[in-house]
């Protein structure tokens, strides 16, 4: 859920721009969004789970692309993202407690340009809540526009990067994190209406009787925490993970 009323000090130099300004990617066409995709506001992790599930059953996707779920948060659960549809004013950031996107990275080896320099593998981002009109969006453009400023530490993003396979098999959410604080004598209410389908529980989580691990296993950005999945990365490291030359 977005926070309101935050004033965020900015510096003019964009760390993400510096990281991607020399990137000249080889173009690989990513799969389009399914025509019948499901989106529920404020349930980004479930939206991305369903998309990940849809893409990973496709043989053409599995053969050509690495599929990654990326959770964005920090210790304070206050991360500033630009180009978000939830922004109250155009050009303003949204401060999320956490966010979730899907990244595809091509498995194809880089080609060499006429000058003999190795090209860069292209990666693409699926973010249903981004106001960037192109969806999916090239990774370099997404990073430059979503994280355009150097921020004070409390607003800086960390990234938990999880393979699509682990995400599908291990994610579970009972949606309890979206319940409003309990008031005696009143029924429980959701902060935002939940999806109409049943809560998601991956096969491995189901086998172990786990009904919810969203916050402790995926949103948690402590790299040493137990029972978490994937790797926690800084902005710099996650940029190079998906832009690195191979």
Coordinates of C-alpha atoms in Angstrom, one line a residue:
X1 CA 0.0 0.0 0.0
X2 CA 1.3 3.5 -0.7
X3 CA 2.1 5.9 2.1
X4 CA 0.8 9.5 2.0
X5 CA 2.2 12.8 3.0
X6 CA 5.9 12.0 2.5
X7 CA 8.2 14.7 1.4
X8 CA 11.3 13.2 -0.2
X9 CA 14.6 15.1 -0.5
X10 CA 16.1 14.6 -3.9
X11 CA 19.5 14.9 -5.4
X12 CA 19.9 15.8 -9.1
X13 CA 22.2 13.0 -10.0
X14 CA 20.4 9.8 -11.0
X15 CA 22.3 6.7 -9.9
X16 CA 20.3 4.5 -12.3
X17 CA 21.0 6.8 -15.2
X18 CA 24.7 6.5 -14.6
X19 CA 24.4 2.8 -14.5
X20 CA 22.5 2.4 -17.8
X21 CA 23.5 5.4 -19.9
X22 CA 26.0 3.4 -21.9
X23 CA 23.8 0.4 -22.4
X24 CA 23.0 -0.3 -26.0
X25 CA 20.9 -3.5 -25.9
X26 CA 20.4 -6.1 -28.5
X27 CA 16.7 -6.2 -29.2
X28 CA 14.8 -9.4 -28.3
X29 CA 11.0 -9.2 -28.6
X30 CA 9.3 -10.3 -25.3
X31 CA 6.0 -12.0 -25.0
X32 CA 3.0 -9.7 -24.8
X33 CA 0.6 -9.6 -21.9
X34 CA -2.1 -12.3 -22.0
X35 CA -5.3 -10.7 -23.4
X36 CA -7.2 -12.0 -20.3
X37 CA -4.7 -11.1 -17.6
X38 CA -6.0 -10.5 -14.1
X39 CA -5.2 -7.4 -12.2
X40 CA -6.3 -6.4 -8.7
X41 CA -5.3 -3.1 -7.3
X42 CA -2.9 -3.2 -4.3
X43 CA -2.2 -6.9 -4.7
X44 CA 0.9 -6.6 -6.9
X45 CA 2.5 -9.8 -5.7
X46 CA -0.6 -11.8 -6.7
X47 CA -0.8 -10.1 -10.1
X48 CA 2.8 -11.0 -10.8
X49 CA 2.3 -14.5 -9.5
X50 CA -0.5 -15.1 -12.0
X51 CA 1.5 -13.6 -14.9
X52 CA 4.6 -15.7 -13.9
X53 CA 2.4 -18.8 -13.9
X54 CA 1.0 -17.9 -17.3
X55 CA 4.4 -17.3 -18.9
X56 CA 6.1 -20.3 -17.4
X57 CA 3.7 -22.9 -18.9
X58 CA 4.7 -21.6 -22.3
X59 CA 7.4 -23.6 -23.9
X60 CA 8.6 -20.7 -26.1
X61 CA 9.1 -18.6 -23.0
X62 CA 10.9 -21.3 -21.1
X63 CA 13.2 -21.9 -24.0
X64 CA 14.1 -18.3 -24.6
X65 CA 13.8 -16.4 -21.3
X66 CA 14.8 -16.5 -17.7
X67 CA 11.8 -15.5 -15.5
X68 CA 12.3 -13.6 -12.3
X69 CA 10.0 -12.2 -9.7
X70 CA 11.5 -9.1 -8.0
X71 CA 10.2 -7.7 -4.7
X72 CA 11.1 -4.1 -3.9
X73 CA 11.2 -2.9 -0.3
X74 CA 13.6 -1.9 2.5
X75 CA 14.0 -2.2 6.3
X76 CA 11.5 0.7 6.9
X77 CA 9.1 -0.5 4.2
X78 CA 9.2 3.0 2.6
X79 CA 10.5 2.8 -0.9
X80 CA 10.0 5.7 -3.4
X81 CA 9.2 4.8 -7.0
X82 CA 8.4 7.2 -9.8
X83 CA 6.2 6.7 -12.8
X84 CA 3.5 4.9 -10.8
X85 CA -0.2 5.1 -11.5
X86 CA -1.0 5.7 -7.8
X87 CA 0.9 9.0 -7.8
X88 CA -1.4 11.8 -6.6
X89 CA 0.4 14.4 -8.8
X90 CA 2.0 13.8 -12.1
X91 CA 5.8 13.5 -11.7
X92 CA 5.6 12.7 -8.0
X93 CA 6.8 9.5 -6.4
X94 CA 4.7 6.9 -4.7
X95 CA 6.1 5.6 -1.4
X96 CA 5.3 1.9 -1.2
X97 CA 5.7 -0.5 1.7
X98 CA 6.7 -3.0 -0.9
X99 CA 6.2 -3.6 -4.6
X100 CA 6.6 -6.6 -7.0
X101 CA 7.5 -6.8 -10.6
X102 CA 8.4 -9.5 -13.1
X103 CA 11.6 -9.4 -15.2
X104 CA 12.4 -11.5 -18.3
X105 CA 16.0 -11.9 -19.3
X106 CA 16.9 -13.5 -22.6
X107 CA 18.8 -16.8 -22.5
X108 CA 20.2 -16.1 -26.0
X109 CA 24.0 -15.3 -26.1
X110 CA 24.9 -11.8 -27.0
X111 CA 25.7 -11.0 -30.6
X112 CA 28.7 -8.9 -31.7
X113 CA 28.2 -5.6 -33.4
X114 CA 30.2 -4.5 -36.5
X115 CA 32.9 -3.0 -34.3
X116 CA 33.6 -6.3 -32.5
X117 CA 32.1 -5.1 -29.2
X118 CA 29.9 -7.6 -27.4
X119 CA 26.3 -6.5 -27.1
X120 CA 24.2 -6.6 -24.0
X121 CA 21.4 -9.1 -23.2
X122 CA 18.1 -7.4 -23.1
X123 CA 15.7 -7.7 -20.2
X124 CA 12.1 -6.6 -19.9
X125 CA 9.9 -5.5 -17.0
X126 CA 6.3 -6.2 -16.4
X127 CA 4.9 -3.7 -13.8
X128 CA 1.1 -3.4 -13.9
X129 CA 1.3 -0.3 -11.7
X130 CA 3.7 1.7 -13.8
X131 CA 2.5 4.6 -15.8
X132 CA 5.2 3.9 -18.4
X133 CA 3.0 3.2 -21.4
X134 CA 5.1 0.4 -22.9
X135 CA 4.4 -2.9 -21.2
X136 CA 6.6 -4.8 -21.0
X137 CA 9.3 -2.1 -20.7
X138 CA 13.0 -2.4 -21.5
X139 CA 14.9 -2.9 -18.2
X140 CA 17.2 0.1 -18.7
X141 CA 14.4 2.5 -19.4
X142 CA 12.3 1.1 -16.5
X143 CA 15.1 1.6 -14.0
X144 CA 16.0 5.1 -15.2
X145 CA 12.4 6.3 -15.0
X146 CA 11.3 4.5 -11.8
X147 CA 14.4 5.2 -9.8
X148 CA 15.6 8.6 -11.2
X149 CA 17.1 10.2 -8.1
X150 CA 19.6 9.4 -5.4
X151 CA 17.6 9.3 -2.2
X152 CA 18.0 9.4 1.5
X153 CA 18.5 5.9 2.9
X154 CA 15.0 5.6 4.3
X155 CA 13.6 5.8 0.7
X156 CA 16.2 3.7 -1.1
X157 CA 15.1 0.4 -2.6
X158 CA 16.4 -3.0 -2.0
X159 CA 15.5 -5.9 -4.3
X160 CA 14.8 -9.5 -3.5
X161 CA 15.3 -11.4 -6.8
X162 CA 13.6 -14.8 -7.0
X163 CA 13.5 -17.4 -9.8
X164 CA 10.1 -17.9 -11.4
X165 CA 10.2 -21.5 -10.4
X166 CA 10.8 -20.8 -6.7
X167 CA 8.1 -18.0 -6.7
X168 CA 5.5 -20.3 -8.2
X169 CA 6.2 -23.2 -6.0
X170 CA 6.9 -21.5 -2.7
X171 CA 4.8 -18.3 -2.5
X172 CA 1.7 -18.3 -0.2
X173 CA -0.5 -15.5 1.0
X174 CA -3.6 -15.5 3.1
X175 CA -4.0 -11.8 2.5
X176 CA -4.0 -11.1 6.3
X177 CA -1.5 -8.2 5.7
X178 CA -4.3 -6.3 3.9
X179 CA -6.7 -6.4 6.9
X180 CA -7.5 -3.2 8.7
X181 CA -6.6 -3.0 12.4
X182 CA -9.3 -4.9 14.3
X183 CA -11.9 -2.8 16.1
X184 CA -13.8 -4.4 18.8
X185 CA -17.4 -5.2 17.8
X186 CA -16.8 -4.6 14.1
X187 CA -16.2 -7.1 11.3
X188 CA -12.7 -7.4 9.8
X189 CA -12.3 -5.3 6.7
X190 CA -9.7 -5.2 4.0
X191 CA -7.7 -2.0 3.3
X192 CA -8.4 -2.7 -0.4
X193 CA -10.8 -5.3 -1.8
X194 CA -9.1 -8.7 -2.3
X195 CA -9.1 -10.6 -5.5
X196 CA -12.2 -12.8 -6.2
X197 CA -10.2 -16.0 -6.6
X198 CA -9.0 -18.1 -3.7
X199 CA -5.8 -17.1 -1.9
X200 CA -2.6 -18.3 -3.6
X201 CA -0.5 -21.2 -2.2
X202 CA 2.3 -22.7 -4.1
X203 CA 2.7 -26.5 -4.3
X204 CA 5.7 -26.7 -1.9
X205 CA 4.2 -24.3 0.6
X206 CA 1.0 -26.4 0.5
X207 CA 2.9 -29.6 1.2
X208 CA 4.4 -28.0 4.3
X209 CA 1.1 -26.5 5.5
X210 CA 2.3 -22.9 4.9
X211 CA -0.6 -20.6 4.2
X212 CA 1.2 -17.3 4.3
X213 CA 4.9 -16.4 3.9
X214 CA 4.7 -13.1 1.8
X215 CA 6.1 -10.7 4.4
X216 CA 8.7 -12.9 6.1
X217 CA 10.0 -14.8 3.0
X218 CA 9.6 -12.4 0.1
X219 CA 9.2 -8.8 1.3
X220 CA 11.8 -9.2 4.0
X221 CA 15.1 -7.5 2.9
X222 CA 17.4 -8.9 5.5
X223 CA 19.9 -11.0 3.5
X224 CA 20.6 -13.1 6.6
X225 CA 17.0 -13.9 7.5
X226 CA 16.0 -17.5 7.6
X227 CA 13.3 -19.1 5.4
X228 CA 13.6 -16.5 2.7
X229 CA 14.0 -17.1 -1.0
X230 CA 16.2 -15.5 -3.7
X231 CA 18.9 -12.9 -3.2
X232 CA 18.8 -9.4 -1.8
X233 CA 20.5 -6.8 -4.0
X234 CA 21.1 -3.0 -4.0
X235 CA 20.0 -0.9 -7.0
X236 CA 23.4 -1.1 -8.5
X237 CA 23.7 -4.8 -8.2
X238 CA 20.2 -5.5 -9.6
X239 CA 20.8 -3.2 -12.5
X240 CA 24.0 -5.1 -13.5
X241 CA 22.3 -8.5 -13.0
X242 CA 20.0 -7.8 -15.8
X243 CA 22.3 -5.7 -18.0
X244 CA 25.6 -7.5 -17.4
X245 CA 27.6 -8.7 -20.4
X246 CA 28.1 -12.4 -20.7

